[in-house]
Amino acid sequence: MRQSRREFVRRTCCSAAALGVASSFSRFGLVNALAQSPADFRALVCIFLFGGNDANNMLIPMDPAGYSIYLNTRKALANGGLALDQGSLLPITSKTQQVGTTAFGLHPNLPELQGLFANGQLALLANVGTLLAPTTRAEVQARTQPLPANLFSHQDQQLQWQTAAPNSFGTTGWAGRVADKVQPVFNVNSLFPPVTTVAGTAIFCTGQQTQPYAIIPGSTFALNGFDSSASSAARLQALQQLLTFDTGVSLIQSASSITSAAVADSQTLSAALASAGSLTTVFPKSGLGAQLLQVAQILKVRSALGLNRQIFFCSLGGFDTHTNQIAAQQGLFLQLSPAMNAFYSATIELGLAQQVTSFTMSDFSRTFQPASGGGTDHAWGSIQ
């Protein structure tokens, strides 16, 4: 199962831009719907690192030749550069048939991820980015090969990662399109949306038919101003009736439909969570920790929601480190690593460790050479 989990992430990240998502989800169960059983549950959890994470300081070569290139290019911290001290790195080893055993180091603020890697529960994918076709450095410099639109633009690259449409401006996200296919096959007994965002609006979640359920972590899943009294129930019923009226105005009709669905979904989720016990896993008190805690709580009530396939969207911002990168990235990784580790522990508690795959995406990586101000500029391929 570990190999299939890693293979899933590899296929998704590498082929989403180059090949489209249709061929990437055999591991998510789209190929063999006949194999479905009551215990056949799968979920994806996306953590988007907004701003462009500098992966060059996340995973660093530890062999003498590799670290020497890293140090000479990034320059030592003592000399105003960005190269982390070799002794501070958290060692991991990679074994491949082609290269053998290779030593790497993780950023010192990623100890929890180091532990997950050592236990075979974390994969690091190098040189991942949006792509239209195999492209060499010479072809990029000569502009002889088509490249993704607006390659170093935050907004465009975030859009392309979420839509898997690197040569156009997509109007649906790849998770939403997957949900379009999944819902009528695996979630036939559920009216609850298969995609949930705990990080605001994201095109990643929107399909041709699928609209995500959007929530604020830790919020109350109900309309304010209503309780269990008879008068409150009457007011709620009147509101729901108003939302069904045919106004003859398309915009108002659409807004009413969305509001009606949101009210119904909130009531469904609120009822499910009310009957569920608390998780024993302790999550860090951070924004991402709260998001992943909310995801774990919803996973806990998956049966009550009637869902066998779910997709979640989380995010952590602040990775656009043009200046003061060392301090900024240290703080961000202090949020990322404990939160991801806690979430993995929660999936163990829920008995879902081998059925839930979490993964990161980011706009792009950053230049290997430092920029002025102790930061880096926009680049391309990254490590996810």
Tab-separated table of C-alpha atoms in Angstrom, residues 146-343:
chain	number	residue	atom	x	y	z
A	146	PRO	CA	6.048	26.005	-25.613
A	147	LEU	CA	5.948	26.866	-21.924
A	148	PRO	CA	3.089	27.212	-19.447
A	149	ALA	CA	1.330	30.566	-19.607
A	150	ASN	CA	2.861	33.316	-17.457
A	151	LEU	CA	5.350	30.926	-15.905
A	152	PHE	CA	6.541	33.051	-12.970
A	153	SER	CA	3.229	34.699	-12.091
A	154	HIS	CA	1.729	33.801	-8.718
A	155	GLN	CA	-1.882	34.023	-9.805
A	156	ASP	CA	-1.390	32.097	-13.031
A	157	GLN	CA	0.729	29.334	-11.520
A	158	GLN	CA	-1.664	28.893	-8.600
A	159	LEU	CA	-4.476	28.619	-11.127
A	160	GLN	CA	-2.595	26.098	-13.256
A	161	TRP	CA	-1.736	23.872	-10.306
A	162	GLN	CA	-5.365	23.855	-9.224
A	163	THR	CA	-6.914	23.394	-12.678
A	164	ALA	CA	-4.248	21.178	-14.319
A	165	ALA	CA	-4.553	23.430	-17.373
A	166	PRO	CA	-1.072	24.923	-17.924
A	167	ASN	CA	-1.824	26.222	-21.424
A	168	SER	CA	-5.157	27.888	-20.722
A	169	PHE	CA	-7.150	29.661	-18.065
A	170	GLY	CA	-9.251	26.822	-16.678
A	171	THR	CA	-12.674	27.386	-15.201
A	172	THR	CA	-12.830	24.189	-13.142
A	173	GLY	CA	-10.395	22.551	-10.744
A	174	TRP	CA	-9.057	19.035	-11.140
A	175	ALA	CA	-10.433	18.019	-7.729
A	176	GLY	CA	-13.861	19.296	-8.753
A	177	ARG	CA	-13.717	17.341	-12.009
A	178	VAL	CA	-12.693	14.201	-10.145
A	179	ALA	CA	-15.620	14.749	-7.782
A	180	ASP	CA	-17.954	15.008	-10.786
A	181	LYS	CA	-16.993	11.447	-11.688
A	182	VAL	CA	-16.769	10.094	-8.151
A	183	GLN	CA	-20.081	11.311	-6.731
A	184	PRO	CA	-22.494	9.235	-8.873
A	185	VAL	CA	-20.377	6.082	-8.499
A	186	PHE	CA	-19.116	5.998	-4.904
A	187	ASN	CA	-21.321	8.503	-3.065
A	188	VAL	CA	-24.690	7.499	-4.501
A	189	ASN	CA	-26.400	7.554	-1.087
A	190	SER	CA	-25.168	11.025	-0.152
A	191	LEU	CA	-26.298	14.534	-1.013
A	192	PHE	CA	-23.372	16.065	0.874
A	193	PRO	CA	-20.664	17.568	-1.383
A	194	PRO	CA	-17.644	15.296	-1.932
A	195	VAL	CA	-15.268	18.300	-1.825
A	196	THR	CA	-14.791	20.489	1.241
A	197	THR	CA	-12.603	23.573	1.559
A	198	VAL	CA	-11.488	24.822	4.968
A	199	ALA	CA	-9.352	27.557	3.379
A	200	GLY	CA	-11.790	29.808	1.553
A	201	THR	CA	-12.751	29.820	-2.102
A	202	ALA	CA	-10.499	27.807	-4.418
A	203	ILE	CA	-11.060	26.833	-8.035
A	204	PHE	CA	-9.372	23.524	-7.154
A	205	CYS	CA	-12.690	22.416	-5.618
A	206	THR	CA	-15.082	23.441	-8.400
A	207	GLY	CA	-16.236	21.004	-11.078
A	208	GLN	CA	-18.778	21.083	-13.872
A	209	GLN	CA	-21.457	19.827	-11.469
A	210	THR	CA	-19.638	19.871	-8.144
A	211	GLN	CA	-19.708	22.858	-5.830
A	212	PRO	CA	-17.652	22.517	-2.631
A	213	TYR	CA	-18.830	22.855	0.914
A	214	ALA	CA	-16.871	25.774	2.374
A	215	ILE	CA	-16.442	26.173	6.115
A	216	ILE	CA	-14.411	28.206	8.565
A	217	PRO	CA	-12.566	25.815	10.910
A	218	GLY	CA	-14.099	25.742	14.349
A	219	SER	CA	-17.211	27.681	13.341
A	220	THR	CA	-20.807	26.713	14.088
A	221	PHE	CA	-22.410	24.858	11.187
A	222	ALA	CA	-25.775	26.574	11.313
A	223	LEU	CA	-27.437	29.884	10.624
A	224	ASN	CA	-27.105	32.459	13.380
A	225	GLY	CA	-30.273	33.491	15.183
A	226	PHE	CA	-32.042	30.122	15.120
A	227	ASP	CA	-32.613	27.671	17.968
A	228	SER	CA	-34.871	24.716	18.780
A	229	SER	CA	-37.962	26.779	19.662
A	230	ALA	CA	-41.178	26.569	17.657
A	231	SER	CA	-40.952	30.192	16.579
A	232	SER	CA	-37.384	29.706	15.379
A	233	ALA	CA	-38.385	26.602	13.403
A	234	ALA	CA	-41.191	28.586	11.775
A	235	ARG	CA	-38.812	31.373	10.768
A	236	LEU	CA	-36.368	28.858	9.309
A	237	GLN	CA	-39.135	27.199	7.318
A	238	ALA	CA	-40.257	30.586	5.999
A	239	LEU	CA	-36.679	31.382	4.912
A	240	GLN	CA	-36.373	28.074	3.114
A	241	GLN	CA	-39.653	28.714	1.300
A	242	LEU	CA	-38.484	32.166	0.220
A	243	LEU	CA	-35.390	30.623	-1.297
A	244	THR	CA	-37.538	28.399	-3.519
A	245	PHE	CA	-39.555	31.234	-5.090
A	246	ASP	CA	-39.149	31.780	-8.811
A	247	THR	CA	-38.070	35.410	-9.118
A	248	GLY	CA	-37.432	35.277	-12.852
A	249	VAL	CA	-33.957	36.743	-12.287
A	250	SER	CA	-31.197	34.265	-13.047
A	251	LEU	CA	-28.657	35.803	-10.683
A	252	ILE	CA	-31.073	35.762	-7.744
A	253	GLN	CA	-32.185	32.213	-8.568
A	254	SER	CA	-28.592	31.014	-8.567
A	255	ALA	CA	-27.846	32.756	-5.278
A	256	SER	CA	-30.978	31.272	-3.714
A	257	SER	CA	-30.035	27.770	-4.872
A	258	ILE	CA	-26.544	28.100	-3.422
A	259	THR	CA	-27.920	29.423	-0.142
A	260	SER	CA	-30.468	26.601	0.075
A	261	ALA	CA	-27.766	24.006	-0.524
A	262	ALA	CA	-25.513	25.621	2.087
A	263	VAL	CA	-28.288	25.570	4.696
A	264	ALA	CA	-29.060	21.920	3.992
A	265	ASP	CA	-25.388	20.904	4.028
A	266	SER	CA	-24.799	22.773	7.296
A	267	GLN	CA	-27.725	21.007	8.933
A	268	THR	CA	-26.453	17.622	7.720
A	269	LEU	CA	-22.899	18.196	8.945
A	270	SER	CA	-24.010	19.729	12.237
A	271	ALA	CA	-26.185	16.711	13.013
A	272	ALA	CA	-23.397	14.287	12.114
A	273	LEU	CA	-20.791	16.065	14.248
A	274	ALA	CA	-23.175	16.395	17.199
A	275	SER	CA	-23.389	12.612	17.494
A	276	ALA	CA	-19.624	12.029	17.139
A	277	GLY	CA	-17.143	11.945	19.974
A	278	SER	CA	-14.027	14.086	20.147
A	279	LEU	CA	-10.675	13.106	18.712
A	280	THR	CA	-7.929	12.261	21.184
A	281	THR	CA	-5.167	13.422	18.811
A	282	VAL	CA	-3.845	16.829	19.862
A	283	PHE	CA	-3.404	19.352	17.043
A	284	PRO	CA	-1.146	22.416	17.220
A	285	LYS	CA	-2.772	25.763	17.908
A	286	SER	CA	-2.111	27.244	14.478
A	287	GLY	CA	-4.125	28.168	11.433
A	288	LEU	CA	-3.128	25.046	9.529
A	289	GLY	CA	-3.553	22.950	12.657
A	290	ALA	CA	-7.149	24.174	12.955
A	291	GLN	CA	-7.807	23.411	9.292
A	292	LEU	CA	-6.480	19.861	9.499
A	293	LEU	CA	-8.318	19.257	12.782
A	294	GLN	CA	-11.539	20.238	11.031
A	295	VAL	CA	-10.762	17.852	8.171
A	296	ALA	CA	-10.126	15.031	10.655
A	297	GLN	CA	-13.430	15.741	12.412
A	298	ILE	CA	-15.301	15.525	9.110
A	299	LEU	CA	-13.493	12.302	8.234
A	300	LYS	CA	-14.686	10.907	11.556
A	301	VAL	CA	-18.333	11.296	10.468
A	302	ARG	CA	-17.834	10.058	6.887
A	303	SER	CA	-20.300	7.194	7.354
A	304	ALA	CA	-22.998	9.499	8.713
A	305	LEU	CA	-22.508	11.700	5.635
A	306	GLY	CA	-22.734	8.658	3.341
A	307	LEU	CA	-19.411	9.405	1.656
A	308	ASN	CA	-16.902	6.862	0.345
A	309	ARG	CA	-14.761	9.410	-1.515
A	310	GLN	CA	-13.806	12.874	-0.223
A	311	ILE	CA	-11.397	15.637	-1.202
A	312	PHE	CA	-10.311	18.494	1.068
A	313	PHE	CA	-8.520	21.792	0.442
A	314	CYS	CA	-6.323	23.453	3.082
A	315	SER	CA	-3.717	26.170	2.737
A	316	LEU	CA	-0.825	27.989	4.366
A	317	GLY	CA	0.276	31.364	3.038
A	318	GLY	CA	3.370	33.539	3.358
A	319	PHE	CA	5.863	31.693	1.140
A	320	ASP	CA	6.587	34.623	-1.192
A	321	THR	CA	9.935	35.246	0.490
A	322	HIS	CA	11.568	38.028	-1.515
A	323	THR	CA	13.171	39.286	1.715
A	324	ASN	CA	13.997	37.896	5.155
A	325	GLN	CA	13.489	34.332	3.917
A	326	ILE	CA	15.380	32.478	6.651
A	327	ALA	CA	13.155	33.742	9.470
A	328	ALA	CA	9.953	33.594	7.426
A	329	GLN	CA	10.458	30.016	6.280
A	330	GLN	CA	11.459	28.887	9.752
A	331	GLY	CA	8.142	30.124	11.102
A	332	LEU	CA	6.132	28.585	8.276
A	333	PHE	CA	7.782	25.182	8.644
A	334	LEU	CA	7.103	25.315	12.395
A	335	GLN	CA	3.427	25.372	11.419
A	336	LEU	CA	3.580	22.889	8.541
A	337	SER	CA	5.491	19.994	10.093
A	338	PRO	CA	3.595	19.601	13.409
A	339	ALA	CA	0.221	20.057	11.706
A	340	MET	CA	0.875	17.407	9.062
A	341	ASN	CA	2.196	15.023	11.706
A	342	ALA	CA	-0.856	15.540	13.918
A	343	PHE	CA	-3.130	14.920	10.965
